[in-house]
XYZ file of C-alpha atoms in Angstrom:
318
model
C 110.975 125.975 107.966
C 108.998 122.604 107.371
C 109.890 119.837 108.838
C 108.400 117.360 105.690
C 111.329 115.688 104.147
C 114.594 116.400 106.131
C 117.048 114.228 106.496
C 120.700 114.433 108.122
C 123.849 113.271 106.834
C 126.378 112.455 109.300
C 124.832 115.283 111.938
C 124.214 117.989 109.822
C 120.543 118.753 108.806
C 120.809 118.826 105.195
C 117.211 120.582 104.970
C 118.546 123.299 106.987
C 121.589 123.989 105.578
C 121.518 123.494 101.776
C 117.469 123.524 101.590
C 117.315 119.940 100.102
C 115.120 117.174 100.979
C 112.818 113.988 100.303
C 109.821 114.661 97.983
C 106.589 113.192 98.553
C 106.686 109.412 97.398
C 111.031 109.848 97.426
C 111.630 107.349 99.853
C 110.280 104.343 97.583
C 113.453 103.404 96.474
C 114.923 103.604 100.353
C 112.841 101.118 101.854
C 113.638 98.682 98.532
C 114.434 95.555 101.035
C 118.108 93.982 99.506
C 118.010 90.217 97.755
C 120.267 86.873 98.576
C 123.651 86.761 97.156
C 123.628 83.422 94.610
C 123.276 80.338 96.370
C 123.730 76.703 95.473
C 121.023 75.433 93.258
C 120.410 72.096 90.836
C 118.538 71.716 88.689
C 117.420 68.193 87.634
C 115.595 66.931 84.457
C 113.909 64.302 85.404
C 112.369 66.175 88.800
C 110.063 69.381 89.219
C 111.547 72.896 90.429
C 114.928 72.891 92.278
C 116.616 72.227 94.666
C 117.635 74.693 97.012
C 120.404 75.605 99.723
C 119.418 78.371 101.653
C 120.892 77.340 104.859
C 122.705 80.256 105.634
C 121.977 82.653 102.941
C 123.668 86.594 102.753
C 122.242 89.633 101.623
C 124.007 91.670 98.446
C 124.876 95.358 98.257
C 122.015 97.299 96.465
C 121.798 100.079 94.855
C 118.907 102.083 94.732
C 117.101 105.839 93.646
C 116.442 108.828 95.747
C 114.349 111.676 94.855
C 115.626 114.908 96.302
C 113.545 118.654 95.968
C 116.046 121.785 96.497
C 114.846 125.095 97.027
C 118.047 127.155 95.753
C 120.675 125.343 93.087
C 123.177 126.816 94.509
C 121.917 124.765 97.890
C 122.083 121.399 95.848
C 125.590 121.827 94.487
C 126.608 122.526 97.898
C 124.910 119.449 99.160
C 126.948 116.914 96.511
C 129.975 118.776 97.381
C 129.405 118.161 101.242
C 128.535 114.607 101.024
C 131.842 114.172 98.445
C 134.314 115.188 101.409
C 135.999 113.270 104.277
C 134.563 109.632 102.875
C 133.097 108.446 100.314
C 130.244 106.396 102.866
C 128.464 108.741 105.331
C 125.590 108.121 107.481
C 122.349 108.946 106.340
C 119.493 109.780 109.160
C 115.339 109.609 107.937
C 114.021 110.868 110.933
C 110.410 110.926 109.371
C 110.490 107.110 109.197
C 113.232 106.632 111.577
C 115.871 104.949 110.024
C 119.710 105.103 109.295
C 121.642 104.078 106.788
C 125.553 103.841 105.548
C 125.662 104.692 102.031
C 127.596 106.100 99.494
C 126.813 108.603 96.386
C 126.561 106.485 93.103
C 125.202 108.840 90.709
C 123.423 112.110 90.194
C 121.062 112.252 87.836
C 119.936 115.693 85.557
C 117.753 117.763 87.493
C 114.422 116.809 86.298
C 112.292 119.766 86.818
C 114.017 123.305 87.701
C 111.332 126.352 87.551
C 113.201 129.872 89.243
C 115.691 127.932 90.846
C 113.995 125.212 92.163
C 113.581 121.813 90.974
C 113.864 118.020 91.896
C 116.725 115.517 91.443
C 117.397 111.916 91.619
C 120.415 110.191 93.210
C 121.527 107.027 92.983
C 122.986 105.112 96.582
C 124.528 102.568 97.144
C 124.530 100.526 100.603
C 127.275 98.039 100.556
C 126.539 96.170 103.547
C 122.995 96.089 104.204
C 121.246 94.639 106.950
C 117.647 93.918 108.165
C 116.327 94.700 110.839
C 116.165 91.424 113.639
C 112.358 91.836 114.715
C 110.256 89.635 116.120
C 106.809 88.624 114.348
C 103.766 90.171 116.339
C 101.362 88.589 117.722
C 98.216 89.457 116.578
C 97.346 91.495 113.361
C 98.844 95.016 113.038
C 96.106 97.969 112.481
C 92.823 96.852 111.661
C 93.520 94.369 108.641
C 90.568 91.941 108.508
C 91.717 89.646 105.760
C 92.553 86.045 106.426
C 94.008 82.918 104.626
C 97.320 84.109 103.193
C 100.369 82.529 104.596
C 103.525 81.975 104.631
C 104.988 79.354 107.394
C 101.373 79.441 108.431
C 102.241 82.563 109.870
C 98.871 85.236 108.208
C 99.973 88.187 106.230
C 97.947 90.234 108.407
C 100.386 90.021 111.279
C 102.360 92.096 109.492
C 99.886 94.430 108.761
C 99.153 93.365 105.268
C 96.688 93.435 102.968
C 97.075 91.019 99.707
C 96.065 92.950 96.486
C 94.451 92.492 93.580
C 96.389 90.200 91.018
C 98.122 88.596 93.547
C 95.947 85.446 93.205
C 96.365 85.705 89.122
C 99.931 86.026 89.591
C 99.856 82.676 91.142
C 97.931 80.698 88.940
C 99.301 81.941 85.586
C 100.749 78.093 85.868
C 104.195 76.274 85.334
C 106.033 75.974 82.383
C 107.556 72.398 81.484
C 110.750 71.442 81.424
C 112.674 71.185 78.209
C 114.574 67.881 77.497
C 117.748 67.083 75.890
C 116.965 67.625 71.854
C 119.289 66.294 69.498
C 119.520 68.443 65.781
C 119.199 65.303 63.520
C 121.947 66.759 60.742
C 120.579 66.280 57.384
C 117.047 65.157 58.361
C 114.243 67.843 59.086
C 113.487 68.962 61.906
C 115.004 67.180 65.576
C 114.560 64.700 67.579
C 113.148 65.512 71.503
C 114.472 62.555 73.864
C 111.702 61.119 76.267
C 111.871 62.208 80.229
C 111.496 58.364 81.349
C 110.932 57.859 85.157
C 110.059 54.534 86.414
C 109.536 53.115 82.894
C 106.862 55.911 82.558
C 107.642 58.815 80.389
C 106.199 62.038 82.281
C 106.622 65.707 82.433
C 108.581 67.898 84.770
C 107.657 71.710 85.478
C 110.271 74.608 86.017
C 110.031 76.834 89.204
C 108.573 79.858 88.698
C 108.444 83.591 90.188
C 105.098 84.761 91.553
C 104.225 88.970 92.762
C 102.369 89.319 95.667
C 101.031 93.122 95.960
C 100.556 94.094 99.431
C 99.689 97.316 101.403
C 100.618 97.971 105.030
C 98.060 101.164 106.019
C 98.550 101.913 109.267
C 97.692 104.943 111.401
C 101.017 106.161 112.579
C 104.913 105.247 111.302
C 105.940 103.471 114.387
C 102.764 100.669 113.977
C 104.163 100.607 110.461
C 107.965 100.121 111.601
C 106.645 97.550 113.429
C 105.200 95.493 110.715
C 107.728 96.409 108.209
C 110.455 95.702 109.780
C 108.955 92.169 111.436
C 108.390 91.473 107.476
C 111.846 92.007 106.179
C 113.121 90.040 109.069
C 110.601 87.206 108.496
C 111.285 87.000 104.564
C 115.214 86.979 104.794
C 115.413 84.330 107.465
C 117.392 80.976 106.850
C 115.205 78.225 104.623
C 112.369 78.190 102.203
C 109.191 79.046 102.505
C 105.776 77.610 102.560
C 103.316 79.672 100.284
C 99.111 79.409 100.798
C 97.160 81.857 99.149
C 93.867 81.280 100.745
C 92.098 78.313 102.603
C 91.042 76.140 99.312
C 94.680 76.554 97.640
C 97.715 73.914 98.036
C 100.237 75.320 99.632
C 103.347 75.395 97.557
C 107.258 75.497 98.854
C 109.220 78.926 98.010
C 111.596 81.474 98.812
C 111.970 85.214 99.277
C 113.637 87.027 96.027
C 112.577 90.802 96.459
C 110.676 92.834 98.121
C 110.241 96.233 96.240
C 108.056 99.820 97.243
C 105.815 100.835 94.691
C 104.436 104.029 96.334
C 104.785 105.083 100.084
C 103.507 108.343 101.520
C 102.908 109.494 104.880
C 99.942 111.685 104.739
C 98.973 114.705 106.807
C 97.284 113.067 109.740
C 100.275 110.722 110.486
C 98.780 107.339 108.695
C 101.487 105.637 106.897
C 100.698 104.156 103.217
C 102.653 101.591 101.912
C 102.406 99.681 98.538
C 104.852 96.869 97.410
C 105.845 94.006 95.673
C 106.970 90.736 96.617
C 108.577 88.407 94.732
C 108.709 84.861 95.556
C 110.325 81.502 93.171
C 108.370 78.811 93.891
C 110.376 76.150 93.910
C 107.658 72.753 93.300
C 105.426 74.286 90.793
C 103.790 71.116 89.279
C 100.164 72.453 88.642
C 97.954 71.009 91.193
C 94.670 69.118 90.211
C 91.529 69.079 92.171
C 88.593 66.971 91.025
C 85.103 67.322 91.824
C 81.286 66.497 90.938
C 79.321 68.852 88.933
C 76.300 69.878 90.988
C 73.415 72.251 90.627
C 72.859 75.829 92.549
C 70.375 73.590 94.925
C 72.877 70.791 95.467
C 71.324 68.465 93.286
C 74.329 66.567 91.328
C 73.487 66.620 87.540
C 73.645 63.237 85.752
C 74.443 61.923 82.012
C 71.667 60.726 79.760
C 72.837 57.180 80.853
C 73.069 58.006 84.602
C 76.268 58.491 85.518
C 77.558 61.410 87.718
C 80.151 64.533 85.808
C 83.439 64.874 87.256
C 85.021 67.942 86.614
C 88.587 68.754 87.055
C 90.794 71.797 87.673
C 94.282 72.783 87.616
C 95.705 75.532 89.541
């Protein structure tokens, strides 16, 4: 019997004996990486972002999907009545990507395609006290990633094994919104009246923090190089403190913090190389648009001039 796909719950090979098991792209929702609980944060008016205590922050339960194949129905109803006795949490083995788990059966979902017998399923888990693994951050690049300039810490994506996506960058420069201040309904007049933000006798604006996705791939050519970077990744992102963001050498780098990490596809393919696609969420916490000025110049270096002489400035906001 293939080996694709099994999985064991506490011992027993679930492939084996009820002929269920992981379908190709299934273990997406698995590897979902689990957020902060709330932590302290203030907000003030009269300053960009927030203000942030993460400290000592602690992960929440999650809850994610599984998708499940069956060869025989009969096999799957025995499965959900196996995992329903002695306990509601068992221990769930992946050997494929070798990983364990203690979770608990949520909900089962209608079996979503069913042709002479067999069919797939989805399953809902729950894991109420997740952890991440504790995994030190390598020291050179994982697999043969050649791209350079995206940080976090200082620390290149690459180490990981990653590879920034497109619309990573366009995420990040979709720009801050501004604040909104206090706006008094004026009764029986039209309209209202919107009260000043007045810092140092200067009335100015003040930007709202804002979430950013950054897609990234770790390819690598076998699942323990890819346990490696994963794993170093989730431990990296979940660590005490916020972040420092740089997308690239000629970008600001910008203060944030981790808020999800989330699979989009992951396959391992027939000659062992591991593909993995997510998304990563991070709140930037500063998010005052930066400006960067500059003189207007020609494809030969020549700086181009006004009718009266003087030199074009030019000025962008990112």
């Amino acid at each position: 019997m293939e080996t694709k796909g099994q999985f064991k719950v506490n011992g027993t090979n679930i492939l084996e004996e009820f002929g269920v098991f992981v379908i190709q792209y299934g273990y997406a929702g698995l590897l979902d990486a689990p957020v902060f609980k709330p932590f302290e944060t203030v907000d003030w008016m009269d300053e960009d972002g927030l203000d942030v205590d993460l400290s000592s922050p602690v992960l929440a339960a999650r809850s994610f999907s599984l998708n499940l194949g069956f060869f025989v129905l009969d096999g799957l109803n025995r499965f959900y009545e196996f995992i329903s006795q002695g306990g509601s949490v068992n221990t769930w083995e992946f050997p494929e990507i070798g990983m364990t788990f203690r979770l608990r059966l949520a909900d089962v979902r209608p079996v979503s395609t069913f042709k002479m017998m067999t069919g797939t399923v989805s399953i809902t888990l729950v894991e109420d006290s997740p952890e991440v693994p504790v995994s030190p951050i390598p020291e050179n690049a994982i697999g043969d990633v050649s791209q350079r300039g995206f940080t976090i810490d200082g620390i290149d994506l690459s180490r990981f094994g990653c590879w920034v996506l497109d619309g990573s960058l366009q995420s990040l420069k979709r720009g801050a919104t501004p604040k909104t201040n206090l706006v008094v309904d004026r009764g029986g007049l039209n309209g209202q009246a919107y009260l000043p933000n007045i810092a140092g006798g200067i009335e100015r604006v003040t930007y709202k923090n804002y979430d950013i996705t950054l897609n990234i791939l770790i390819n690598t050519t076998s699942v323990s190089e890819w346990r490696t970077g994963h794993d170093a990744l989730m431990s990296f992102l979940t660590s005490a403190g916020t972040k420092t963001l740089r997308m690239g050498l000629n970008i600001a780098e910008r203060e944030c913090f981790y808020k999800s990490l989330s699979t989009t596809r992951f396959d391992i393919l027939a000659n062992g190389h591991v593909w993995h696609q997510m998304a990563l969420t991070l709140t930037l916490i500063n998010a005052r648009p930066d400006i960067m000025s500059g003189l207007l110049a020609t494809e030969n270096g020549f700086y181009v001039e006004t009718e009266d002489g003087k030199l074009i400035t030019i000025i962008l906001t990112y």
